[in-house]
Each structure stands twice: as C-alpha cells, then as structure tokens.
mmCIF file of C-alpha atoms and ligand atoms in Angstrom:
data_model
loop_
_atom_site.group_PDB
_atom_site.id
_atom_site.type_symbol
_atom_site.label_atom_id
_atom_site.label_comp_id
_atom_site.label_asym_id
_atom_site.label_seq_id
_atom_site.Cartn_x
_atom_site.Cartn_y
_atom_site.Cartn_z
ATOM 1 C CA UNK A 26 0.000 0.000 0.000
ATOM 2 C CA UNK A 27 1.880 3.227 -0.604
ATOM 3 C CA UNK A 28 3.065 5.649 2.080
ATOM 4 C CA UNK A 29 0.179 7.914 1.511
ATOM 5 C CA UNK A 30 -2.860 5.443 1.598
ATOM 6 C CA UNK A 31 -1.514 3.633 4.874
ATOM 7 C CA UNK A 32 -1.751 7.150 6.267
ATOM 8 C CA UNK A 33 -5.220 7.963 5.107
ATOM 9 C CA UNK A 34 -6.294 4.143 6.558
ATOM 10 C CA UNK A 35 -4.345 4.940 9.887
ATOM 11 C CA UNK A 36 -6.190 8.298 10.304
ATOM 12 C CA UNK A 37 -9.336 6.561 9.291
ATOM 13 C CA UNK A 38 -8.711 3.701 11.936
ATOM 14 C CA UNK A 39 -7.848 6.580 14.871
ATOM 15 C CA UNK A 40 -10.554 8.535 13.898
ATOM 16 C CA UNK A 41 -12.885 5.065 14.812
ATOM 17 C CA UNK A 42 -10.997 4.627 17.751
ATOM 18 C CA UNK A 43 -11.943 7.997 19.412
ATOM 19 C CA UNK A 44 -15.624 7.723 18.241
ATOM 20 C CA UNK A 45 -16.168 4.245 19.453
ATOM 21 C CA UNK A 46 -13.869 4.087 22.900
ATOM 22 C CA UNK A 47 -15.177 0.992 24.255
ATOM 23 C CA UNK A 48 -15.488 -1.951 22.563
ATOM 24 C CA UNK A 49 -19.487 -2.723 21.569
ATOM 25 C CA UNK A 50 -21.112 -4.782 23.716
ATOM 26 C CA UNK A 51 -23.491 -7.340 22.889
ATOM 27 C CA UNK A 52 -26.664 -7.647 24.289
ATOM 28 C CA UNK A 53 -28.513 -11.093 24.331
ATOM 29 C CA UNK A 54 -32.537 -10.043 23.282
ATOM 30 C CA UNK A 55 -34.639 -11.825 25.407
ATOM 31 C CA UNK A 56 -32.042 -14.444 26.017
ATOM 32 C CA UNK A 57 -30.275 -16.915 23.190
ATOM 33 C CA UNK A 58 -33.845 -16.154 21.358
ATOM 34 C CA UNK A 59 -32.629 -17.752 18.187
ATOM 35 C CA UNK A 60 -32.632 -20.766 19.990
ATOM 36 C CA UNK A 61 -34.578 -21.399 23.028
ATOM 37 C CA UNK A 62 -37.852 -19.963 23.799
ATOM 38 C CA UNK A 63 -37.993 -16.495 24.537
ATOM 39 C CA UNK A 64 -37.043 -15.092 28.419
ATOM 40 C CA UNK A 65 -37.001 -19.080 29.412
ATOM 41 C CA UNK A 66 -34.032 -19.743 31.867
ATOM 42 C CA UNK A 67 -32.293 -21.914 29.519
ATOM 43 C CA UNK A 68 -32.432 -18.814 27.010
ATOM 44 C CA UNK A 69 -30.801 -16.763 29.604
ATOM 45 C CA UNK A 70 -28.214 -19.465 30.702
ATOM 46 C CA UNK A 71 -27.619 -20.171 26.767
ATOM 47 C CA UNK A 72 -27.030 -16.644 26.090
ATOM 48 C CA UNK A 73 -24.839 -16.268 29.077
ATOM 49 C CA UNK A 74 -22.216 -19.523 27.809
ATOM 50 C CA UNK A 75 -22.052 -17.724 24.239
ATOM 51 C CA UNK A 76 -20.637 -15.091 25.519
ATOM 52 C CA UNK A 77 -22.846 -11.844 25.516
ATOM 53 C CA UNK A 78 -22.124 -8.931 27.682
ATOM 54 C CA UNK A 79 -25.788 -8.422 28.726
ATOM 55 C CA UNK A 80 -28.967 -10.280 29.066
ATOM 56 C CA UNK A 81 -31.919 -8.582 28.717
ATOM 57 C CA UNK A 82 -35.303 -8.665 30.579
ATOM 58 C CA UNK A 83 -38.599 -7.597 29.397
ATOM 59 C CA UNK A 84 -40.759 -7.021 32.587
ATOM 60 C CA UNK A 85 -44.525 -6.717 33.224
ATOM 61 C CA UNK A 86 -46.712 -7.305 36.140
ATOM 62 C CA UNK A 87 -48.927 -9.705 37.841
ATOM 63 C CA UNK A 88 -52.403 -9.510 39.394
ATOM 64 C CA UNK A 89 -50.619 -9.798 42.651
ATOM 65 C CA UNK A 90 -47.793 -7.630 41.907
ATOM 66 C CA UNK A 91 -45.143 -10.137 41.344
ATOM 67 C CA UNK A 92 -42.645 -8.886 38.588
ATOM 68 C CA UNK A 93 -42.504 -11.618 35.606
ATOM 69 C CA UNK A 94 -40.383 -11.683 32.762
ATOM 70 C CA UNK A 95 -42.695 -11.495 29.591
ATOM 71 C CA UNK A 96 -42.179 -9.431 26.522
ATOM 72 C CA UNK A 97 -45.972 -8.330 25.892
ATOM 73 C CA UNK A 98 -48.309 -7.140 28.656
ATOM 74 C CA UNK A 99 -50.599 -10.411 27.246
ATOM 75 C CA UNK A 100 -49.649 -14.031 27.455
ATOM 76 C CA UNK A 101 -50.861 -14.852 24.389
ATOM 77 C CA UNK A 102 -48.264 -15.317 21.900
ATOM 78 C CA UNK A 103 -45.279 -17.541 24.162
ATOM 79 C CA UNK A 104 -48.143 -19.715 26.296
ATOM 80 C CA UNK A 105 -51.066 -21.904 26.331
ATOM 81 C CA UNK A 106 -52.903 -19.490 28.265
ATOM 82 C CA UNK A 107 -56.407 -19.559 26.090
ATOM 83 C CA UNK A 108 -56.727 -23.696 26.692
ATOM 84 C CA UNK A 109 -55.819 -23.499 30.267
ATOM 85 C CA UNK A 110 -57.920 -20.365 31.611
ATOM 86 C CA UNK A 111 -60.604 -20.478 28.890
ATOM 87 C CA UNK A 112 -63.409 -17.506 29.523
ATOM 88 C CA UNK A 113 -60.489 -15.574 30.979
ATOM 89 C CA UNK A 114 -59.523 -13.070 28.290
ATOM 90 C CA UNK A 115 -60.788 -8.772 27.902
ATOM 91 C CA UNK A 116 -62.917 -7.022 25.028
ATOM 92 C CA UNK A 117 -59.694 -7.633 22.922
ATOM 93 C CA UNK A 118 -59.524 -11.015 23.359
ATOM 94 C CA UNK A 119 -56.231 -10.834 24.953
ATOM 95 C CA UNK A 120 -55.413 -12.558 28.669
ATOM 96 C CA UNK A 121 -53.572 -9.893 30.487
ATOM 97 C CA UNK A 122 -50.752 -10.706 32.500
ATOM 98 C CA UNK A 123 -51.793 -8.337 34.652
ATOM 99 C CA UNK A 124 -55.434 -10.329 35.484
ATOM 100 C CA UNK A 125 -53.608 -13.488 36.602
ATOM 101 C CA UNK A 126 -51.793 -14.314 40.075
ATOM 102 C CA UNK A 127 -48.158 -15.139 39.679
ATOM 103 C CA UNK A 128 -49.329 -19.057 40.721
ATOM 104 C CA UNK A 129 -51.872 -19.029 38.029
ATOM 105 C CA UNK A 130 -48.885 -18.006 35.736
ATOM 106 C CA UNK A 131 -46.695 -20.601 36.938
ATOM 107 C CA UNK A 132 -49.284 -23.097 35.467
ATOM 108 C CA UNK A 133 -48.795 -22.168 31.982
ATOM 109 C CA UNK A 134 -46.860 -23.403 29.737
ATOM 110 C CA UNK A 135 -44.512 -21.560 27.524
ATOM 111 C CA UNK A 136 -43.444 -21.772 23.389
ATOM 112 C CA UNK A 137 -41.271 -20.960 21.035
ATOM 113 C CA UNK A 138 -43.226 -17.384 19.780
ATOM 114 C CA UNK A 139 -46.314 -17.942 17.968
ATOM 115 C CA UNK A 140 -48.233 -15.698 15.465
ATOM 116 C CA UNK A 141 -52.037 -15.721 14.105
ATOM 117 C CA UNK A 142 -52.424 -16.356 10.550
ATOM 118 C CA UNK A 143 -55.532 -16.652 8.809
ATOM 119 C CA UNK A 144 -56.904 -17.697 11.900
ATOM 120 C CA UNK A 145 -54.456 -20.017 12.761
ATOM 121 C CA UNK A 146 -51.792 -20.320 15.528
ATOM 122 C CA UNK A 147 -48.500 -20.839 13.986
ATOM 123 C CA UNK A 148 -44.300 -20.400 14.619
ATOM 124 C CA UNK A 149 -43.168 -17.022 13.950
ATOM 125 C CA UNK A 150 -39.510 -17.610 13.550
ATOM 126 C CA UNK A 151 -40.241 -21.399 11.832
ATOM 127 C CA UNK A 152 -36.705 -22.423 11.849
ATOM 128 C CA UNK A 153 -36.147 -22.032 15.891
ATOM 129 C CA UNK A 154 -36.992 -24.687 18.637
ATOM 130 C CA UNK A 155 -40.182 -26.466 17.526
ATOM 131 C CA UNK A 156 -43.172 -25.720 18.923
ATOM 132 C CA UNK A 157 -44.834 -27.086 21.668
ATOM 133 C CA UNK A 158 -41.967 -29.080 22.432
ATOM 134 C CA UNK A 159 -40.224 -29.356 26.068
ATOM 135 C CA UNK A 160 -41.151 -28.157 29.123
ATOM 136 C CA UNK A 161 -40.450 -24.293 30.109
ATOM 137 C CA UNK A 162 -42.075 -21.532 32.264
ATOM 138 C CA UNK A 163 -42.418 -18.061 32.667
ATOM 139 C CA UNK A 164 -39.812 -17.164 35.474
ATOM 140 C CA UNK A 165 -40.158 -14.165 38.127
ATOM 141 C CA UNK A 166 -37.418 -11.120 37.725
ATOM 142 C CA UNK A 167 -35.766 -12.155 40.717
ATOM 143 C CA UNK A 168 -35.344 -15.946 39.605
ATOM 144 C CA UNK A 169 -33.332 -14.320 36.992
ATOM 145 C CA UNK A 170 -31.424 -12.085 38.018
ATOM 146 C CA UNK A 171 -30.245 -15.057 40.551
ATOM 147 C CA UNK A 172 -29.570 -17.171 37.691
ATOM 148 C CA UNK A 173 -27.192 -14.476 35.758
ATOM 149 C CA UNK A 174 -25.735 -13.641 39.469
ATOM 150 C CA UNK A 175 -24.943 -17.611 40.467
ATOM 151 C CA UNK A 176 -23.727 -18.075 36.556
ATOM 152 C CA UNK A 177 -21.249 -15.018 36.943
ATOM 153 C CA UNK A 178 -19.923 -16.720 40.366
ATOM 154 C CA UNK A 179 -19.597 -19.996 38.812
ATOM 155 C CA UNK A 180 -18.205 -18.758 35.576
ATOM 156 C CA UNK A 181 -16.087 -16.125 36.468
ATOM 157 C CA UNK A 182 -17.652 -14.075 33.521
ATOM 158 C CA UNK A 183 -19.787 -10.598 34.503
ATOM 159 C CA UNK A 184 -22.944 -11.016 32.431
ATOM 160 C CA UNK A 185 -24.320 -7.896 33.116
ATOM 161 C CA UNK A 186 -28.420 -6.877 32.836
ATOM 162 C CA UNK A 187 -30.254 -5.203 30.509
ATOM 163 C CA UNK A 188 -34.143 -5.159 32.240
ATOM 164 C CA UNK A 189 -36.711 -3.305 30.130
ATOM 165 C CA UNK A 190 -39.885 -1.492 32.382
ATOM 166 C CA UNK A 191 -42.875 -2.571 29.791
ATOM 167 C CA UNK A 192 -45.699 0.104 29.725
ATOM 168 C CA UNK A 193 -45.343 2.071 32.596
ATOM 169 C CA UNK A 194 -48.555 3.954 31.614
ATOM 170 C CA UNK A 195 -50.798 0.999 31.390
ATOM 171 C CA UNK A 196 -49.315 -0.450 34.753
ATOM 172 C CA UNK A 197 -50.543 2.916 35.967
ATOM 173 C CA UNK A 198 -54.053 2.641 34.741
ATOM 174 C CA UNK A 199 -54.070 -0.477 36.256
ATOM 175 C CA UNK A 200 -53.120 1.166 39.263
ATOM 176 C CA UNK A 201 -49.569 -0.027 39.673
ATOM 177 C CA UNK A 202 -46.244 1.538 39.689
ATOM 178 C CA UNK A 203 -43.979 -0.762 37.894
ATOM 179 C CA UNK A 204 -40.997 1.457 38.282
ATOM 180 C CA UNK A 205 -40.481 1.580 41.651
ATOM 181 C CA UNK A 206 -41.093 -2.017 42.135
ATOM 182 C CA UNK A 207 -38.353 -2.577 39.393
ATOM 183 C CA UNK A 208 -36.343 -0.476 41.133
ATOM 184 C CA UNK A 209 -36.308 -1.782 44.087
ATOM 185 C CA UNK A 210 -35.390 -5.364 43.458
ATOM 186 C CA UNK A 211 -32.034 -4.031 41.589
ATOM 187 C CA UNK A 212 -31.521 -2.551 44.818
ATOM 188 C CA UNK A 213 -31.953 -5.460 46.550
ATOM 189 C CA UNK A 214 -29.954 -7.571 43.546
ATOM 190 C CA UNK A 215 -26.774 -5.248 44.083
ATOM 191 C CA UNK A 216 -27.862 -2.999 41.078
ATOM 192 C CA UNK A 217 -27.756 0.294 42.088
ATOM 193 C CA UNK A 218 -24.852 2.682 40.643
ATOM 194 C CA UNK A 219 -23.377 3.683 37.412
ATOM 195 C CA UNK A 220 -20.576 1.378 38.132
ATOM 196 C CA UNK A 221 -22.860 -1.403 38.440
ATOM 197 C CA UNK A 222 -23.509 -3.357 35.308
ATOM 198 C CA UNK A 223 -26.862 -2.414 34.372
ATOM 199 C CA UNK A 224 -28.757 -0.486 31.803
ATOM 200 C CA UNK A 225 -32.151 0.025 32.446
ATOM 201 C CA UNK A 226 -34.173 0.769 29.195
ATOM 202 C CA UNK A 227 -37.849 2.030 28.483
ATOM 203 C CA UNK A 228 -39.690 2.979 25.725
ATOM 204 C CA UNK A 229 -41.493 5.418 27.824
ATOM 205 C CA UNK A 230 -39.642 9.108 27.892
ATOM 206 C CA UNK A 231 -42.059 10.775 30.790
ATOM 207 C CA UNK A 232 -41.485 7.678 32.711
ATOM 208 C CA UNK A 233 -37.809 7.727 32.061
ATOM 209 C CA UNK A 234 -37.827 11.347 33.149
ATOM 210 C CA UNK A 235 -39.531 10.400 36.567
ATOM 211 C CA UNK A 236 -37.214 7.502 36.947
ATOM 212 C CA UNK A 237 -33.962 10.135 36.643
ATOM 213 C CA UNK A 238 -34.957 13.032 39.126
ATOM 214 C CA UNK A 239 -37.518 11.300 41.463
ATOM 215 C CA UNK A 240 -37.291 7.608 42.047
ATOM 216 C CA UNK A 241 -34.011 7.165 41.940
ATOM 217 C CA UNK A 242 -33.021 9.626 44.103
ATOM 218 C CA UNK A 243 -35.555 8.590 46.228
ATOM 219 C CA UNK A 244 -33.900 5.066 46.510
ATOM 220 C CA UNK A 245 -30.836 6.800 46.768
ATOM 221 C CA UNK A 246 -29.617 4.693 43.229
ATOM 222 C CA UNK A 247 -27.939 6.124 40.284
ATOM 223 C CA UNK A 248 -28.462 3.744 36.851
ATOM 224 C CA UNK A 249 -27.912 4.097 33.656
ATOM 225 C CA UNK A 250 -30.848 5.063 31.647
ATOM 226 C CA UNK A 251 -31.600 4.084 28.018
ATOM 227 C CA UNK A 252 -34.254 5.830 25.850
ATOM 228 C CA UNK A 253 -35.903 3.301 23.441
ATOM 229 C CA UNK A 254 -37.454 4.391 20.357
ATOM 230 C CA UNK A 255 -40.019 3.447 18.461
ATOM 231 C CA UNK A 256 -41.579 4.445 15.289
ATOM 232 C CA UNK A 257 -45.053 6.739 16.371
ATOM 233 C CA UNK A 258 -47.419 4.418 14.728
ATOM 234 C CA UNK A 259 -46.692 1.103 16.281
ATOM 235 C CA UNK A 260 -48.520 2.803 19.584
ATOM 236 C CA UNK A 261 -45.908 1.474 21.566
ATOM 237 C CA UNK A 262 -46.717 4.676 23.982
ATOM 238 C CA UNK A 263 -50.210 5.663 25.084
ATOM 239 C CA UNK A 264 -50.676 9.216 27.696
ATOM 240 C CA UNK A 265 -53.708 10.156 28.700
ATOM 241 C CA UNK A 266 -53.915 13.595 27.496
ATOM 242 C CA UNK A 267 -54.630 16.546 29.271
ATOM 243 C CA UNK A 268 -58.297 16.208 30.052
ATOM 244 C CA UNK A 269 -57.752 12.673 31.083
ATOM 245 C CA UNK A 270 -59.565 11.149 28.004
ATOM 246 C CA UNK A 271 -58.761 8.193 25.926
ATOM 247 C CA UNK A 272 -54.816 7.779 25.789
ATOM 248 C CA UNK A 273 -53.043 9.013 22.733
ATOM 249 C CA UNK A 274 -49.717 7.331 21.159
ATOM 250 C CA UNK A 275 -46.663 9.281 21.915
ATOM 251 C CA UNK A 276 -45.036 11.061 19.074
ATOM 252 C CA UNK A 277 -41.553 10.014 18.492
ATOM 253 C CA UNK A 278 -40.616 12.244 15.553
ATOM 254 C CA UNK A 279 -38.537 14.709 17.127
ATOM 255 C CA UNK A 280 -36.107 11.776 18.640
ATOM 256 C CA UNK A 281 -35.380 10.979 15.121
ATOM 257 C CA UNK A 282 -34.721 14.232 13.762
ATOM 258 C CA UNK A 283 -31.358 16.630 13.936
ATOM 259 C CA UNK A 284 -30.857 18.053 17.056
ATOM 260 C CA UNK A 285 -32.669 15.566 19.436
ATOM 261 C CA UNK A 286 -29.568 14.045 21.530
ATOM 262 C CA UNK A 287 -28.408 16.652 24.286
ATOM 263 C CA UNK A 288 -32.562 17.016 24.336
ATOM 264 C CA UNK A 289 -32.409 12.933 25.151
ATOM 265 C CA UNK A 290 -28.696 13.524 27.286
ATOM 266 C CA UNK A 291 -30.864 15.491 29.560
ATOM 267 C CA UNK A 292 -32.236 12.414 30.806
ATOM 268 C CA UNK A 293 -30.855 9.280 29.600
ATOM 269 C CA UNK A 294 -27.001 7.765 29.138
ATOM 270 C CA UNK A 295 -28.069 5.878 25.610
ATOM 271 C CA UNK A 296 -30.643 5.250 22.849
ATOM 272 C CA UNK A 297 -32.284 1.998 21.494
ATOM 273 C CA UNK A 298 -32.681 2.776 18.512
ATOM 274 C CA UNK A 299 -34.516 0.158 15.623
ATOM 275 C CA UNK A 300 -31.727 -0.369 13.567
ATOM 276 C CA UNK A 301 -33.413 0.892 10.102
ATOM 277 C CA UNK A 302 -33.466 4.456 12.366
ATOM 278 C CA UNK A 303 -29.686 4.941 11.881
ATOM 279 C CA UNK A 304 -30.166 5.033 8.116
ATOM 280 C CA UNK A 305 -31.231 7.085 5.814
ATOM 281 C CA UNK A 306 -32.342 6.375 1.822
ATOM 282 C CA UNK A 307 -30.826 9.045 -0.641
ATOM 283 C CA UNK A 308 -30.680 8.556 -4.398
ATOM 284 C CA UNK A 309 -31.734 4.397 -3.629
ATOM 285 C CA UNK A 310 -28.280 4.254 -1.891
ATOM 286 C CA UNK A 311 -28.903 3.766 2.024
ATOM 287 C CA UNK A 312 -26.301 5.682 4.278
ATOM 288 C CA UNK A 313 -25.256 5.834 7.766
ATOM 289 C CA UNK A 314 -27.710 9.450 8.929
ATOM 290 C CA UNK A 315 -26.795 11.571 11.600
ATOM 291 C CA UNK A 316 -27.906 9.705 14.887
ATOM 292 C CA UNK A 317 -24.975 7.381 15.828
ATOM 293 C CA UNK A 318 -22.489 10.675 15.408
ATOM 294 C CA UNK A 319 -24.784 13.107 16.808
ATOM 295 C CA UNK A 320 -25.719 10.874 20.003
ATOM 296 C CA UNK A 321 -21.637 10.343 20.635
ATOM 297 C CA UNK A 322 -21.017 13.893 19.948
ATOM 298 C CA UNK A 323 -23.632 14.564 22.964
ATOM 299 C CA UNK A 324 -22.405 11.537 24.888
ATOM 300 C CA UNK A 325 -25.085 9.185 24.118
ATOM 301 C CA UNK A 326 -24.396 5.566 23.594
ATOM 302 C CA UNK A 327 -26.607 3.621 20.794
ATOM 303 C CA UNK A 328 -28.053 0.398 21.410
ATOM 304 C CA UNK A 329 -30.083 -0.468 18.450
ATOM 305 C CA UNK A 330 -32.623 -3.754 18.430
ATOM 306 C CA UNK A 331 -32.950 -6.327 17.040
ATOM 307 C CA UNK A 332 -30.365 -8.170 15.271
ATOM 308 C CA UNK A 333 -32.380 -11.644 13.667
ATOM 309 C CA UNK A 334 -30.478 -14.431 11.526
ATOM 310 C CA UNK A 335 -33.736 -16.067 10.729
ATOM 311 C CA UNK A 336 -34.500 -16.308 7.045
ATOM 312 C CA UNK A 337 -35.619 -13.215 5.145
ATOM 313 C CA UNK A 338 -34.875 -11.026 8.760
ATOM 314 C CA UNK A 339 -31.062 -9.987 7.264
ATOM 315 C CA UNK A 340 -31.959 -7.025 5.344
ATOM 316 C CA UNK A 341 -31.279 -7.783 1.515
ATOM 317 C CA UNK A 342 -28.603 -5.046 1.185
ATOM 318 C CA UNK A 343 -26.218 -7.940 3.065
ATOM 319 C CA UNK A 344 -25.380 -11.355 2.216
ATOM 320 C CA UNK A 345 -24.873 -12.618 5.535
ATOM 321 C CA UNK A 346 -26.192 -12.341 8.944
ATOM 322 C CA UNK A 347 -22.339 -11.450 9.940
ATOM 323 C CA UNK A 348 -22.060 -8.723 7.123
ATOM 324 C CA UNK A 349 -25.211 -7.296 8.503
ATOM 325 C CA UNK A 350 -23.868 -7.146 12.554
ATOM 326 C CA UNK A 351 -20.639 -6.209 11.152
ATOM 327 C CA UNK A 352 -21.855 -3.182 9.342
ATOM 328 C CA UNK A 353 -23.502 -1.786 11.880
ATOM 329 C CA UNK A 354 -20.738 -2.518 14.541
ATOM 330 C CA UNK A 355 -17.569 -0.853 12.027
ATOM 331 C CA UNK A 356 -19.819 1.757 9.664
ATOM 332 C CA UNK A 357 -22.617 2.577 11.694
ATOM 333 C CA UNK A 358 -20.297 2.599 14.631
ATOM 334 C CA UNK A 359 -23.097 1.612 17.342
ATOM 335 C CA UNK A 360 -21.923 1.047 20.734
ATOM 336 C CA UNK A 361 -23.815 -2.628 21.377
ATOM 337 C CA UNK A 362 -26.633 -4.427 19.228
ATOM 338 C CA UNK A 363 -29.547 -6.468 21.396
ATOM 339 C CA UNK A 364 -29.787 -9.815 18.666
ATOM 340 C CA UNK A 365 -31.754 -12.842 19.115
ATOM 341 C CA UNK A 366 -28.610 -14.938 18.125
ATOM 342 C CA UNK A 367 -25.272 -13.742 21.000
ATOM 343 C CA UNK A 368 -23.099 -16.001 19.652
ATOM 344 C CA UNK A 369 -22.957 -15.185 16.183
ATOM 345 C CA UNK A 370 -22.468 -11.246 17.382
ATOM 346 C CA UNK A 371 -20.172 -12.129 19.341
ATOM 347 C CA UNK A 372 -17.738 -13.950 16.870
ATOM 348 C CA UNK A 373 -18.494 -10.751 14.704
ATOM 349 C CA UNK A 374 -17.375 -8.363 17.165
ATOM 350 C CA UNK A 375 -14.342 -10.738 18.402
ATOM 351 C CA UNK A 376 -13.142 -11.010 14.875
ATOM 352 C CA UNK A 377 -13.419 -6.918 13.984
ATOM 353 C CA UNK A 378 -11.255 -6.595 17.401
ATOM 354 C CA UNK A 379 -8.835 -8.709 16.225
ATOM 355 C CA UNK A 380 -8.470 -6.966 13.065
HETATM 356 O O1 G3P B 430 -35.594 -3.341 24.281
HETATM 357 C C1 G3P B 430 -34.931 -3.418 23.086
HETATM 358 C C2 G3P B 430 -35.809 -4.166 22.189
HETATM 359 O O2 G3P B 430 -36.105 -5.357 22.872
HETATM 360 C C3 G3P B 430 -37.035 -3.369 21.952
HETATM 361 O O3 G3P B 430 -37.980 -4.053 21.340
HETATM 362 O O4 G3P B 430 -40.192 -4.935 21.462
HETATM 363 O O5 G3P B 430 -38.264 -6.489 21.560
HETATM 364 O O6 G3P B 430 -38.837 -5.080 23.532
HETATM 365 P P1 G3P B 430 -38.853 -5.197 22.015
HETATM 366 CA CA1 CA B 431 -37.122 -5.200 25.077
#
C-alpha cells in the first residue's frame, strides 16, 4: 500500500478509535432467542455460555404484583394461556398478565413465539426450537437475576443486565407503579450505581424522566438510563392527554430528527434505537444518517434492536447475517446491538477486534 494510503487508513482507523472508545457490547434479546424460547431460563443461561455482555429482561406485572419476565403485557403469543384459563380473556380477546396471580402463571406453559395467521396459531420464527416441544415456564425477575448472578460466580464471567420497564402507563391505569417495584429489586440484587452493570431501558420518555430526578433519588440509586425508540405508529406509547380522556400514542418524531440528543442527554445515558433508524435512503443508496455521530457527539451511547439471523430477517442489502452485525458494529459505529442470536455477534465483534 503506498506511504500515503496507509496514512489515510491509519487516520481513518484513529478517527474510529476515538468515536467508538469501548469496545461494543453485545446484548442477548430476550435471552439466546434464536434458539430457546424467549425469556425461558435456559435462554438466559444459553445466552450467558455464548458469551454476551448483557442479558436482557422484558418485565410486566402480575395480578398480585409479582414482577414476571414477559415481553408483551398479554400471554398470548409464548403460552397456552387460552386452553388453560378459557373464559379468561378482555374485550380484545387478549389474557392480560396483569389479570392473573403469579401461581396461576406458573401453570402455563410456555413456546417458542407464535403468530395468528388466517386464523391459525402458527411459529413465527419457523426455523427455531419447535413448537410445543419441552417443558419451560415463565420465570419471576428475581429468579433471573439469581440465575445471571450464580452463573457469573460460577463462571467467572460478569454477564451484566439489561431489564426493560414494559408500559409504565398501562401499569398505571391499572393502578400499579412498575418502576419503583423494578427499582427496588435491583436494589436489593446489588444494582444500584453507574458502576454497576446495568442499563435500564424504556420505551417510555415521561417515565424515564420520573425515573432520573424522582425515584431514583428517592432510593438513593444512580443507573444508567436508556431511551428506546419506536416508530409513532406502532402505539408502543399511550398518555392520557390533558383532560384525562382516551390515551393518545406518543409522538416520536422529534427523537429521530437533527438536534434531538443533548434534548435525550438530559435524561438518559443511551438510545435503542430500531436499527433501520440509523439510516437514511438518498438517491436508492442507504447511508449511515446523523444519529450514531450526533448521540456520541452529545455523549449518548446507541443500542439499536434487534439483530435476527432467521430467514428473510437480514436485510437484503447484506449477504450474511455477519455482514449485517458487522456493518452496523464498524460503519454505523453503534456502541452494542440487542440480537436474538449472541453467539454469532459475538464472533463478529471478536473477529473486527482482532483486526
Ligand atoms: O428493548 C430493546 C428491544 O427489545 C425493543 O424491542 O419490542 O423487543 O422489547 P422489544
Ligand atoms: Ca425489550
């Protein structure tokens, strides 16, 4: 390579070194996902021997308060909930997490993900652990963070936790403050400083905002925070609105647009971003838009979910699940990716360290 190139490349590889200090973590998405069903125990332990940095938790509650570790506020898609508490369900025909006792959840039984089509119950991700098969059940928050603590003794490895606070707004409603409960039982887990490895996420930014100047200081913790975002329409965010009518979806727009990170800084020590966020379509060429270097330049770090391996989830602008990671990890220059599949991440991120 001649004198002037291998300068160019070394500037270019410094210049990546200052944005990107730490090496990028990876964050196991509901557990090894890709291979066990999701927020099982197994998952968690799976996720934990291949090697990710953090395991995340998705957390709702029970009738009775108890903290469970469920992605959706129903119990619908992972369990057999409709056969074993028939009559049980709302107007929506949902069953609510939140209308059954932490015993009554212990009965169910949980699945690999499943997915209504034409009125039929069937895998969403068809290639993962068959349906139906096994026997696995939806575990409390405290059961796991035991698990990751008792692996990191035995291991010697510090897994650390990712716990997500699902729908703080709807807990409310239901007259329930899932925050502080959360709260407290990292307390009581060990979690409660910067130092401590923890990032506690929400989709929620009002509730994120109440976590930062009153709960925490109330428990006299100090964690770091992690804005998710979402895209307005999925209604992943529902306030009441000022007369106290029917709850509106929170509008995300201005987190995606120019100028929105010291806004988020104010509040929060990253972003979860979905990954198709960080890009931007000009001239049918997609590029790398301004919210990875504008988050770092306010001192954000970016998180973005959810890295799949599944067929037709790699986007076709790669040819490989690794490409995909990769890209994201060296151009992109995100700080950590939550994927359903650790160890392939990891073996990404391994081999662009090595390089
Ligand atoms: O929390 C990061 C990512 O998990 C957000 O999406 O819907 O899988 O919780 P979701
Ligand atoms: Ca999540």
């Amino acid at each position: 390579m001649p004198t002037l190139l291998k300068l160019f490349a070394l500037a270019l590889c410094t210049l990546g070194t200052l944005a990107q200090a730490a090496q990028p973590i990876v964050i196991a998405h509901r557990g090894a996902s890709g291979y066990l069903p999701e927020h099982t125990l197994v998952a968690k332990a799976m996720a934990h021997a291949q090697g990710a940095d953090y395991i995340e938790q998705d957390i709702v509650m029970s009738k009775d308060n108890a903290l469970i570790v469920l992605h959706d506020l129903t119990l619908d898609a992972t369990t057999d909930v409709a056969e074993r508490y028939p009559g049980r369900q709302r107007e929506d025909g949902k069953h609510y997490a939140i209308d059954f006792t932490l015993a009554e959840i212990r009965q169910l039984k949980v699945t690999e993900i499943q997915t209504d089509k034409d009125g039929n119950r069937q895998a969403k991700y068809p290639g993962r652990f068959p349906s139906g098969q096994s026997s696995f059940r939806i575990n409390t928050l405290e059961e796991e963070l035991e698990l990751i603590g008792g692996l990191n003794k035995s291991t010697g490895r510090q897994v650390g936790i990712y716990p997500e606070i699902k729908v703080p707004a709807f807990h409310r409603r239901e007259g329930k403050d899932i925050s502080a409960a959360v709260l407290q039982v990292l307390k009581r887990y060990g979690y409660h400083s910067r130092d401590d490895k923890v990032f506690l996420q929400c989709f929620d930014p009002l509730e994120l905002k109440r976590i930062k100047t009153k709960l925490l200081p109330q428990y006299q913790m100090d964690l770091k925070l992690v804005q998710l975002i979402a895209m307005t329409e999925w209604h992943e965010t529902l306030h009441s609105n000022a007369m106290g009518l029917k709850p509106e979806p929170y509008n995300y727009d201005w987190m995606l647009a120019p100028g929105a990170a010291p806004k988020i800084k104010d509040y929060a020590d990253g972003i979860g971003p979905w990954f198709p966020m960080l890009m931007t379509e000009t001239d049918g060429q997609w590029r790398v838009n301004h919210m990875v270097k504008e988050a770092h330049a306010a001192g954000l770090q970016v998180h973005p979910y959810t890295f799949r391996a599944d067929q037709g989830q790699v986007p076709e602008v790669f040819s490989s699940f690794e490409e995909y990671v990769g890209f994201f990890l060296q151009q992109a220059g995100v700080d950590g990716v939550f994927t359903d599949f650790p160890d392939r991440a990891v073996k990404v991120r391994n081999s662009l360290r090595a390089k």
